[in-house]
């Protein structure tokens, strides 16, 4: 959700990568549904494994509780967003998680690319 929201709001002003330390097989259907409410189609997305190369190529790395599974490089900015895991949650709960993520994304974007 964070990557799709950042990509959407950044309108090409930042490069966005998305990966997980322990990605699921598929995108959670409730996540797909709440993102579709915003006109963002995640139905064809596939979770990807976090690679060292992806972290190394990034300026800012947003983690969501991956702990020691995330590679750490000097000079990178790391932010750990403590979020409720949407796994097993219904649309109403996932909508709240999405809205929390969107607020964080908009704050980060304002910091990275001030208008």
PDB file of C-alpha atoms in Angstrom:
ATOM      1  CA  UNK A   1       0.000   0.000   0.000  1.00  0.00           C
ATOM      2  CA  UNK A   2       2.772   2.441   0.915  1.00  0.00           C
ATOM      3  CA  UNK A   3       4.565   2.052  -2.415  1.00  0.00           C
ATOM      4  CA  UNK A   4       1.380   2.452  -4.446  1.00  0.00           C
ATOM      5  CA  UNK A   5       0.309   5.493  -2.447  1.00  0.00           C
ATOM      6  CA  UNK A   6       3.724   7.119  -2.719  1.00  0.00           C
ATOM      7  CA  UNK A   7       3.905   6.433  -6.436  1.00  0.00           C
ATOM      8  CA  UNK A   8       0.431   7.896  -6.880  1.00  0.00           C
ATOM      9  CA  UNK A   9       1.006  11.052  -4.839  1.00  0.00           C
ATOM     10  CA  UNK A  10       4.600  11.640  -6.004  1.00  0.00           C
ATOM     11  CA  UNK A  11       3.517  11.792  -9.649  1.00  0.00           C
ATOM     12  CA  UNK A  12       6.955  10.714 -10.866  1.00  0.00           C
ATOM     13  CA  UNK A  13       8.936  12.977  -8.517  1.00  0.00           C
ATOM     14  CA  UNK A  14      10.488  10.034  -6.630  1.00  0.00           C
ATOM     15  CA  UNK A  15      11.468   6.491  -7.565  1.00  0.00           C
ATOM     16  CA  UNK A  16       9.593   3.917  -5.515  1.00  0.00           C
ATOM     17  CA  UNK A  17      10.514   0.302  -4.806  1.00  0.00           C
ATOM     18  CA  UNK A  18       8.461  -2.175  -2.835  1.00  0.00           C
ATOM     19  CA  UNK A  19       9.613  -5.428  -1.280  1.00  0.00           C
ATOM     20  CA  UNK A  20       9.269  -7.407   1.881  1.00  0.00           C
ATOM     21  CA  UNK A  21      11.561  -9.454   4.092  1.00  0.00           C
ATOM     22  CA  UNK A  22       8.941 -12.232   4.179  1.00  0.00           C
ATOM     23  CA  UNK A  23       6.518 -11.467   1.320  1.00  0.00           C
ATOM     24  CA  UNK A  24       3.210 -13.302   1.077  1.00  0.00           C
ATOM     25  CA  UNK A  25       2.308 -15.343  -1.997  1.00  0.00           C
ATOM     26  CA  UNK A  26      -0.348 -12.863  -3.115  1.00  0.00           C
ATOM     27  CA  UNK A  27      -1.679  -9.416  -2.281  1.00  0.00           C
ATOM     28  CA  UNK A  28      -4.329  -9.480   0.448  1.00  0.00           C
ATOM     29  CA  UNK A  29      -7.783  -9.154  -1.230  1.00  0.00           C
ATOM     30  CA  UNK A  30      -8.871  -6.580   1.368  1.00  0.00           C
ATOM     31  CA  UNK A  31      -5.821  -4.477   0.472  1.00  0.00           C
ATOM     32  CA  UNK A  32      -6.701  -4.719  -3.222  1.00  0.00           C
ATOM     33  CA  UNK A  33     -10.274  -3.636  -2.405  1.00  0.00           C
ATOM     34  CA  UNK A  34      -9.390  -0.586  -0.296  1.00  0.00           C
ATOM     35  CA  UNK A  35      -6.771   0.585  -2.767  1.00  0.00           C
ATOM     36  CA  UNK A  36      -9.303   0.258  -5.594  1.00  0.00           C
ATOM     37  CA  UNK A  37     -11.501   2.694  -3.651  1.00  0.00           C
ATOM     38  CA  UNK A  38      -8.794   5.273  -4.390  1.00  0.00           C
ATOM     39  CA  UNK A  39      -8.525   4.234  -8.044  1.00  0.00           C
ATOM     40  CA  UNK A  40      -5.284   2.294  -7.473  1.00  0.00           C
ATOM     41  CA  UNK A  41      -5.303  -1.171  -9.041  1.00  0.00           C
ATOM     42  CA  UNK A  42      -3.108  -3.643  -7.157  1.00  0.00           C
ATOM     43  CA  UNK A  43      -4.851  -6.718  -8.540  1.00  0.00           C
ATOM     44  CA  UNK A  44      -1.917  -7.615 -10.794  1.00  0.00           C
ATOM     45  CA  UNK A  45       0.832  -6.851  -8.281  1.00  0.00           C
ATOM     46  CA  UNK A  46       2.988  -9.654  -6.919  1.00  0.00           C
ATOM     47  CA  UNK A  47       4.793  -9.428  -3.571  1.00  0.00           C
ATOM     48  CA  UNK A  48       8.566  -9.283  -4.010  1.00  0.00           C
ATOM     49  CA  UNK A  49      11.448 -10.354  -1.799  1.00  0.00           C
ATOM     50  CA  UNK A  50      13.601  -7.558  -0.414  1.00  0.00           C
ATOM     51  CA  UNK A  51      17.079  -7.610  -1.935  1.00  0.00           C
ATOM     52  CA  UNK A  52      20.280  -6.062  -0.725  1.00  0.00           C
ATOM     53  CA  UNK A  53      20.601  -4.305  -4.103  1.00  0.00           C
ATOM     54  CA  UNK A  54      17.226  -2.589  -3.663  1.00  0.00           C
ATOM     55  CA  UNK A  55      18.197  -1.251  -0.243  1.00  0.00           C
ATOM     56  CA  UNK A  56      21.628  -0.195  -1.453  1.00  0.00           C
ATOM     57  CA  UNK A  57      20.068   1.729  -4.371  1.00  0.00           C
ATOM     58  CA  UNK A  58      17.670   3.636  -2.096  1.00  0.00           C
ATOM     59  CA  UNK A  59      18.136   6.923  -0.264  1.00  0.00           C
ATOM     60  CA  UNK A  60      15.285   6.339   2.185  1.00  0.00           C
ATOM     61  CA  UNK A  61      14.238   2.889   3.387  1.00  0.00           C
ATOM     62  CA  UNK A  62      10.867   2.477   5.064  1.00  0.00           C
ATOM     63  CA  UNK A  63      10.634  -0.662   7.152  1.00  0.00           C
ATOM     64  CA  UNK A  64       7.525  -2.046   8.735  1.00  0.00           C
ATOM     65  CA  UNK A  65       8.777  -4.265  11.478  1.00  0.00           C
ATOM     66  CA  UNK A  66      11.311  -6.349   9.547  1.00  0.00           C
ATOM     67  CA  UNK A  67      13.912  -6.071  12.330  1.00  0.00           C
ATOM     68  CA  UNK A  68      17.228  -7.757  11.585  1.00  0.00           C
ATOM     69  CA  UNK A  69      15.952  -9.146   8.259  1.00  0.00           C
ATOM     70  CA  UNK A  70      16.497  -5.759   6.578  1.00  0.00           C
ATOM     71  CA  UNK A  71      20.012  -4.978   5.373  1.00  0.00           C
ATOM     72  CA  UNK A  72      21.487  -1.787   6.803  1.00  0.00           C
ATOM     73  CA  UNK A  73      23.933   0.411   4.923  1.00  0.00           C
ATOM     74  CA  UNK A  74      25.689   3.533   6.201  1.00  0.00           C
ATOM     75  CA  UNK A  75      24.395   6.787   4.769  1.00  0.00           C
ATOM     76  CA  UNK A  76      20.844   5.530   4.169  1.00  0.00           C
ATOM     77  CA  UNK A  77      17.912   7.007   6.021  1.00  0.00           C
ATOM     78  CA  UNK A  78      15.800   4.348   7.737  1.00  0.00           C
ATOM     79  CA  UNK A  79      12.288   4.909   9.040  1.00  0.00           C
ATOM     80  CA  UNK A  80      10.439   2.116  10.813  1.00  0.00           C
ATOM     81  CA  UNK A  81       6.697   2.556  10.529  1.00  0.00           C
ATOM     82  CA  UNK A  82       4.872   0.590  13.209  1.00  0.00           C
ATOM     83  CA  UNK A  83       1.672  -0.465  11.471  1.00  0.00           C
ATOM     84  CA  UNK A  84      -1.025  -3.025  12.072  1.00  0.00           C
ATOM     85  CA  UNK A  85      -0.558  -5.993   9.743  1.00  0.00           C
ATOM     86  CA  UNK A  86      -3.556  -6.171   7.375  1.00  0.00           C
ATOM     87  CA  UNK A  87      -3.327  -9.987   7.180  1.00  0.00           C
ATOM     88  CA  UNK A  88      -6.608 -11.533   8.244  1.00  0.00           C
ATOM     89  CA  UNK A  89      -8.309  -8.155   8.673  1.00  0.00           C
ATOM     90  CA  UNK A  90     -11.561  -7.086   7.026  1.00  0.00           C
ATOM     91  CA  UNK A  91     -11.988  -4.186   4.622  1.00  0.00           C
ATOM     92  CA  UNK A  92     -13.005  -1.739   7.362  1.00  0.00           C
ATOM     93  CA  UNK A  93      -9.844  -2.389   9.386  1.00  0.00           C
ATOM     94  CA  UNK A  94      -7.630  -2.404   6.283  1.00  0.00           C
ATOM     95  CA  UNK A  95      -9.149   0.932   5.232  1.00  0.00           C
ATOM     96  CA  UNK A  96      -7.967   2.405   8.560  1.00  0.00           C
ATOM     97  CA  UNK A  97      -4.475   0.983   7.980  1.00  0.00           C
ATOM     98  CA  UNK A  98      -4.472   2.413   4.439  1.00  0.00           C
ATOM     99  CA  UNK A  99      -5.460   5.840   5.740  1.00  0.00           C
ATOM    100  CA  UNK A 100      -2.687   5.734   8.354  1.00  0.00           C
ATOM    101  CA  UNK A 101      -0.160   4.778   5.669  1.00  0.00           C
ATOM    102  CA  UNK A 102      -1.426   7.524   3.378  1.00  0.00           C
ATOM    103  CA  UNK A 103      -0.905  10.164   6.091  1.00  0.00           C
ATOM    104  CA  UNK A 104       2.660   8.946   6.614  1.00  0.00           C
ATOM    105  CA  UNK A 105       3.326   8.859   2.865  1.00  0.00           C
ATOM    106  CA  UNK A 106       2.076  12.421   2.415  1.00  0.00           C
ATOM    107  CA  UNK A 107       4.245  13.642   5.314  1.00  0.00           C
ATOM    108  CA  UNK A 108       7.296  11.900   3.879  1.00  0.00           C
ATOM    109  CA  UNK A 109       6.621  13.208   0.390  1.00  0.00           C
ATOM    110  CA  UNK A 110       6.296  16.784   1.680  1.00  0.00           C
ATOM    111  CA  UNK A 111       9.683  16.362   3.333  1.00  0.00           C
ATOM    112  CA  UNK A 112      11.391  14.748   0.317  1.00  0.00           C
ATOM    113  CA  UNK A 113       9.918  16.943  -2.409  1.00  0.00           C
ATOM    114  CA  UNK A 114       8.604  20.195  -0.990  1.00  0.00           C
ATOM    115  CA  UNK A 115       6.236  22.049  -3.322  1.00  0.00           C
TER     116      UNK A 115
END
